[in-house]
Short mmCIF file of C-alpha atoms in Angstrom, two decimals:
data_model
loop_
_atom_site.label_atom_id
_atom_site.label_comp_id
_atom_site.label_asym_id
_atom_site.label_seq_id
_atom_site.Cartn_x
_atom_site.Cartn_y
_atom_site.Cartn_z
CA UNK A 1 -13.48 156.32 40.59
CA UNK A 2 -14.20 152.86 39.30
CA UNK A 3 -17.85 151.12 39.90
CA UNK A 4 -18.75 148.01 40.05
CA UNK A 5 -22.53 147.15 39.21
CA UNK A 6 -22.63 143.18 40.54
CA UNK A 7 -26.12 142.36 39.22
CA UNK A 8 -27.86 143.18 35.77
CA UNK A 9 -31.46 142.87 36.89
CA UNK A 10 -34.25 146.09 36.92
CA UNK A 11 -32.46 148.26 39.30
CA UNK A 12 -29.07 147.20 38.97
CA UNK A 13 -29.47 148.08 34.81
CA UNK A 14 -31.87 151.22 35.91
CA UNK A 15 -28.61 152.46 38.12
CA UNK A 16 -26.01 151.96 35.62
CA UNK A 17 -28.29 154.02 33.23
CA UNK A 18 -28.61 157.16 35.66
CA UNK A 19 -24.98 157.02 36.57
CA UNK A 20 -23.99 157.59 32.45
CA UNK A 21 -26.66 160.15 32.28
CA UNK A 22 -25.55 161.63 35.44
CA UNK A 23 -21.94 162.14 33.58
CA UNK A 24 -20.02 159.36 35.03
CA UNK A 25 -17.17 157.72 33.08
CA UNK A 26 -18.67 154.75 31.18
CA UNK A 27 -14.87 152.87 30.85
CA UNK A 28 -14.85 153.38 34.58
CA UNK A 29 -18.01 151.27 35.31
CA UNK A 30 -17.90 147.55 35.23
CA UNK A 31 -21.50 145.32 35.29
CA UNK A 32 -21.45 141.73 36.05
CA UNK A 33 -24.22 138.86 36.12
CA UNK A 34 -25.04 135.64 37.03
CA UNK A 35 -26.30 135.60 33.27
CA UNK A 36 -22.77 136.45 31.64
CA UNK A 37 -24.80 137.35 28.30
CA UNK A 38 -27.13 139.30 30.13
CA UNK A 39 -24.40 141.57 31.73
CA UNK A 40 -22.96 142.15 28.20
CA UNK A 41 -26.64 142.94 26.61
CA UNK A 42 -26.66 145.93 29.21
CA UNK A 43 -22.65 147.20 29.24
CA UNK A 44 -23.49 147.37 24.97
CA UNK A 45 -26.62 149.46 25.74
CA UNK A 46 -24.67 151.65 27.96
CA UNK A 47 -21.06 151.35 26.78
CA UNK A 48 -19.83 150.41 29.74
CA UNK A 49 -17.40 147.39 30.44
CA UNK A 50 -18.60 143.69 31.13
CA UNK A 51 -16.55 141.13 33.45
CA UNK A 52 -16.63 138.77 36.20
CA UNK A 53 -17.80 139.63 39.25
CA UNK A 54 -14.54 139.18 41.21
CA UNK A 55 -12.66 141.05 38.57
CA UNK A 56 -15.12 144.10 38.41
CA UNK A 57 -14.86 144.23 42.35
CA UNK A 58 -11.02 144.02 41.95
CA UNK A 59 -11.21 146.86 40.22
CA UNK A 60 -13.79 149.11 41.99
CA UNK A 61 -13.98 151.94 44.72
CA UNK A 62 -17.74 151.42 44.81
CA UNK A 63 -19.78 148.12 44.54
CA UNK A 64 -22.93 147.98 44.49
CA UNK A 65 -24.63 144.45 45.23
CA UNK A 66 -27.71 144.15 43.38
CA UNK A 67 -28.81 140.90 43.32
CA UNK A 68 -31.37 139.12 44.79
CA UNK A 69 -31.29 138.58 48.30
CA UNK A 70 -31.31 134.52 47.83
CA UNK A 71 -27.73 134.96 46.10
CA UNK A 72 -26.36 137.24 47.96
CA UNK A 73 -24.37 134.53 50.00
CA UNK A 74 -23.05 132.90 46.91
CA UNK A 75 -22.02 136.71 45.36
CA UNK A 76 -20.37 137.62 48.44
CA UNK A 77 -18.18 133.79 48.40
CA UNK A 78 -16.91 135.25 45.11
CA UNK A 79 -16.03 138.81 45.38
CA UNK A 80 -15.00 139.44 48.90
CA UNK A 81 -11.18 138.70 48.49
CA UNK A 82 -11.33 141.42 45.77
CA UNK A 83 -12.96 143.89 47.66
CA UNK A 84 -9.75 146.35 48.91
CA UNK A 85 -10.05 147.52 52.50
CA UNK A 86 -11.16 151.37 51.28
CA UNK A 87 -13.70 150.62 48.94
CA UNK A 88 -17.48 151.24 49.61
CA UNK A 89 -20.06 148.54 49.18
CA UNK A 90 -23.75 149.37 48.82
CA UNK A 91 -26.14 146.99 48.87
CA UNK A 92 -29.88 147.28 47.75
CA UNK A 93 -30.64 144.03 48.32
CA UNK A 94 -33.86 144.20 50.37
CA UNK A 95 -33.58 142.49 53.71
CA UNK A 96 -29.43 141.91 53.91
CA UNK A 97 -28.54 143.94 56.74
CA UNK A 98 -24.96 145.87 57.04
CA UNK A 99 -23.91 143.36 59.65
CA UNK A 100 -24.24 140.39 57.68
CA UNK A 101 -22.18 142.02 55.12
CA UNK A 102 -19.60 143.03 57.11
CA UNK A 103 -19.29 139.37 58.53
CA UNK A 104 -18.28 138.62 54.86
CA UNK A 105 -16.38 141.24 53.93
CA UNK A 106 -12.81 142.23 54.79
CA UNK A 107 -12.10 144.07 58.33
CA UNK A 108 -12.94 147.80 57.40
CA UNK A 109 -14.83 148.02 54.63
CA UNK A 110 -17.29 150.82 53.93
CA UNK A 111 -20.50 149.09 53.95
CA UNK A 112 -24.22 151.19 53.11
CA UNK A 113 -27.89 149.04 53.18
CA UNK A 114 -30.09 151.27 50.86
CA UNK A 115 -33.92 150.53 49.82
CA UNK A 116 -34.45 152.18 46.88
CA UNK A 117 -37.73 151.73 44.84
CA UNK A 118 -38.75 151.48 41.17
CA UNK A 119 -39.57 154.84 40.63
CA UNK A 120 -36.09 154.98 39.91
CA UNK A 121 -36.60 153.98 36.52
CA UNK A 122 -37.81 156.91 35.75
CA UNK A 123 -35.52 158.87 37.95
CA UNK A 124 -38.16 159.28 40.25
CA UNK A 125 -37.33 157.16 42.97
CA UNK A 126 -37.12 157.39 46.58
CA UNK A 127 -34.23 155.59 48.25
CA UNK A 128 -32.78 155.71 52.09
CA UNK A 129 -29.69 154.95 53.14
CA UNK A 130 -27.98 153.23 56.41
CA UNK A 131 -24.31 153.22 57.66
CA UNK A 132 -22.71 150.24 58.45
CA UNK A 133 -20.24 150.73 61.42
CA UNK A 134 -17.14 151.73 59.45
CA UNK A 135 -18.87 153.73 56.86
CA UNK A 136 -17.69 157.34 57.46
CA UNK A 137 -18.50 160.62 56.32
CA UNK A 138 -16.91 160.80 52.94
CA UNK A 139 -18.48 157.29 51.70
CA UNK A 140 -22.18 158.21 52.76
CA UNK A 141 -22.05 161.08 50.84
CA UNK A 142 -20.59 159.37 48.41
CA UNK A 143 -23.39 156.70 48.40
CA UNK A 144 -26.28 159.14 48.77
CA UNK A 145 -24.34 161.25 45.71
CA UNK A 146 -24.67 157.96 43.67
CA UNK A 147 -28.11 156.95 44.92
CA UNK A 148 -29.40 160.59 44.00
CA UNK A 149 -28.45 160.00 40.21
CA UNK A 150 -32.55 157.98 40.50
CA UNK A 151 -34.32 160.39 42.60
CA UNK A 152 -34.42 161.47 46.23
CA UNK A 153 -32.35 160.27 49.02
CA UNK A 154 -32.80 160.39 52.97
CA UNK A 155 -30.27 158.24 55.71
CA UNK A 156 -31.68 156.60 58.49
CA UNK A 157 -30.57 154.80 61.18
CA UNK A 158 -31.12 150.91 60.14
CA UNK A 159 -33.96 149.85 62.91
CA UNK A 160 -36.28 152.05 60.42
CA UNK A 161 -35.59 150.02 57.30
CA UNK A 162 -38.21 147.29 58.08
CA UNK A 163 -40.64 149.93 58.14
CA UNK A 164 -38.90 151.79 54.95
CA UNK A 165 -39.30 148.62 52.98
CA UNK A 166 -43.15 148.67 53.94
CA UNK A 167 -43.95 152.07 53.12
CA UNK A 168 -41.70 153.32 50.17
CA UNK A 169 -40.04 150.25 49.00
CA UNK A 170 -43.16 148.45 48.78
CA UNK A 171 -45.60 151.67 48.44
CA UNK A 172 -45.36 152.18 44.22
CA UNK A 173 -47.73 148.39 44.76
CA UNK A 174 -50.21 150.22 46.79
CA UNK A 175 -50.25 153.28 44.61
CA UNK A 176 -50.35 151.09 40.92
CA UNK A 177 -53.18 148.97 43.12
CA UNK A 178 -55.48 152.36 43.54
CA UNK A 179 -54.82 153.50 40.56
CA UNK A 180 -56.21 150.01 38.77
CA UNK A 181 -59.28 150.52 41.12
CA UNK A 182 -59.72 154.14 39.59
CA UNK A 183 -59.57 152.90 36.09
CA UNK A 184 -61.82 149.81 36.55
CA UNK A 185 -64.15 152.06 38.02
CA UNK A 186 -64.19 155.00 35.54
CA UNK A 187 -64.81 152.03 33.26
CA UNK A 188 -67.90 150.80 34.73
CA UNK A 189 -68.72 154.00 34.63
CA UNK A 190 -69.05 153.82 30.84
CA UNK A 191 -65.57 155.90 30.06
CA UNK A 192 -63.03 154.55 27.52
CA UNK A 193 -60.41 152.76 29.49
CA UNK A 194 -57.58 155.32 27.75
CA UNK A 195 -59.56 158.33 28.65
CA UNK A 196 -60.12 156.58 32.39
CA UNK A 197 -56.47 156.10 32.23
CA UNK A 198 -55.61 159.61 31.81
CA UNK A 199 -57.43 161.07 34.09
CA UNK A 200 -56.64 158.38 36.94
CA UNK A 201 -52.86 159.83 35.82
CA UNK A 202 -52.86 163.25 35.85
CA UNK A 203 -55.02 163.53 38.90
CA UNK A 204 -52.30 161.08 40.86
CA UNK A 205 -49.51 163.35 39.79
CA UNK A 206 -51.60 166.72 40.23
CA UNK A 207 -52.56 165.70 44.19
CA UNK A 208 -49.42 164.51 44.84
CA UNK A 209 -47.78 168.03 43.03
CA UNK A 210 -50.15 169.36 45.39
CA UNK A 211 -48.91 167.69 48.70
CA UNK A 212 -45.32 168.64 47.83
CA UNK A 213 -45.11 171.73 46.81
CA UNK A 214 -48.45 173.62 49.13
CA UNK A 215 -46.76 172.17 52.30
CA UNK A 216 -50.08 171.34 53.02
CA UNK A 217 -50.98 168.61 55.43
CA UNK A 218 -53.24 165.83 53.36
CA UNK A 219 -56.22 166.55 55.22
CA UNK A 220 -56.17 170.18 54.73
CA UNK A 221 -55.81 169.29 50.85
CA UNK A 222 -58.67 166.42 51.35
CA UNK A 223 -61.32 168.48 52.94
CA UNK A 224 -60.67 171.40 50.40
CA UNK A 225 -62.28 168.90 48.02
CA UNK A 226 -64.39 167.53 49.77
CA UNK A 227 -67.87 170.22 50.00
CA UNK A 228 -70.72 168.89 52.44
CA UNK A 229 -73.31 166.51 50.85
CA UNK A 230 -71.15 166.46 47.61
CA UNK A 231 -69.70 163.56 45.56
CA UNK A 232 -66.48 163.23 47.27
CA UNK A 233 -67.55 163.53 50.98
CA UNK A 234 -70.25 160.77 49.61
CA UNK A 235 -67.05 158.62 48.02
CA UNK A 236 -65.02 159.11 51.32
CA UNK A 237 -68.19 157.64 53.32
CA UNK A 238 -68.19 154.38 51.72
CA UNK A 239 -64.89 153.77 51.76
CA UNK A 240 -64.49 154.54 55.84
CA UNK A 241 -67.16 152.10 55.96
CA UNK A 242 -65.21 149.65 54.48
CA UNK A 243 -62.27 150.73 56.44
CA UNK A 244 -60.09 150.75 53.52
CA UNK A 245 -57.85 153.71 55.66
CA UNK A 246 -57.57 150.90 58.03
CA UNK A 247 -56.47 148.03 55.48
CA UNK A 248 -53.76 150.42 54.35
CA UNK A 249 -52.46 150.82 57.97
CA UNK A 250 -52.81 146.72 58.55
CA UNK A 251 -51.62 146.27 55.06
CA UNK A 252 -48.24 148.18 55.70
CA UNK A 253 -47.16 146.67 59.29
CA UNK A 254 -47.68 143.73 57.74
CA UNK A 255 -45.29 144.55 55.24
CA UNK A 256 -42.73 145.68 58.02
CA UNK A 257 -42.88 142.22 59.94
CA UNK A 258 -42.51 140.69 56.43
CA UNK A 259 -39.46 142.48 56.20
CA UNK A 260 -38.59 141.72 59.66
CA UNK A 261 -38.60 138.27 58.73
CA UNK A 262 -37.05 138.59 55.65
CA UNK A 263 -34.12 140.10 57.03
CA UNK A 264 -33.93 138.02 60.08
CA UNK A 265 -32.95 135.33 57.57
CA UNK A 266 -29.48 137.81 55.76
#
């Protein structure tokens, strides 16, 4: 199976990496950039191939487009007479929907919208997947088989990606943004800002061990730590008076309309 990687950026490289790991063929993957040198920096790393982008889609049973959504117009002027009728196209460009791509593409091609996140650099991501109309059976699984190479995969129907975007594409921001709180904090607190950052870490990574793999609801898991009149109830307090459960909520329809609007533009 040959695959084309059209874009050389963070998760276009981050893909190519996982699908070498993962046991894939490198002569049977193809990357391609904007930046010709750039493309060639990355097939080196990886020893894959380097080409055009309308020769690595001539060649390919998968594409996946990942540039930025901005130049997805100009990619799709350039490879979609190369793209044969059976091949699958996945796109994880964030706001192009299938449609749009299937406008641009030749009658019958396989077309898949994911939103992956950057987790997936450390093969942690979480990505979800939507069928374009003539995307069957056998090229979902072969786009969630691909995707899976970076972490864990779901399919939705594509009316939920807005709201994807919001909450997992965008959500490693909200997480980092907590987690510099934490650390400024501990600081203040008079703790060296490595030993702050450690424990800010590990107790991200324990709690959310802990939602995963108790089954637990959240706020089971919240009030276990949380004794009456004790420092956490006391932390909690303060921040539901400054609604900060709230902001989140606000914080991540906002995202979703941004997305809305992003999209409404692809």
């Amino acid at each position: 199976m040959g695959i084309a990687i059209l874009g050389a950026g963070v998760m276009g490289s981050t893909l190519l990496s996982a699908l070498v790991r993962a046991g894939h063929d490198p002569h049977g993957i193809t990357v391609s950039d904007k930046v010709a040198e750039r493309a060639r920096e990355v097939a080196d790393e990886h020893g894959v191939q380097a080409g055009e982008p309308g020769e690595a889609a001539r060649a390919a049973d998968v594409l996946v487009l990942a540039v930025k959504p901005q130049d997805m117009g100009g990619l799709l002027d350039e490879v979609a007479a190369e793209v044969h009728p059976g091949a699958l196209v996945i796109s994880i460009a964030a706001g192009i929907s299938t449609g749009y791509l299937e406008s641009r593409l030749p009658d019958g091609v396989s077309v898949v919208r994911a939103m992956p996140n950057t987790p997936a650099l450390v093969d942690q991501g979480m990505s979800v997947l939507a069928r374009g109309r003539h995307c069957g059976v056998e090229h979902a699984a072969s786009a969630e088989s691909l995707l899976s190479t970076v972490g864990a995969v779901a399919t939705l129907d594509e009316r939920h990606l807005d709201a994807v975007t919001a909450l997992s594409g965008s959500g490693p921001a909200y997480i980092f943004y907590v987690v510099e709180a934490m650390i400024e904090a501990g600081v203040l607190l008079g703790l060296p800002r490595v030993s702050a950052t450690e424990l800010t870490v590990q107790t991200l990574f324990g709690a959310a061990s802990m939602i995963r793999e108790t089954g637990q609801h959240p706020t089971v898991l919240r009030e276990q730590v949380s004794s009456p009149g004790g420092a956490s109830v006391t932390a909690l307090r303060h921040l539901d008076d400054h609604k900060v459960r709230a902001a989140f909520v606000t914080a991540i329809e906002a995202a979703a309309r941004r997305s809305g609007e992003l999209s409404a533009g692809g």
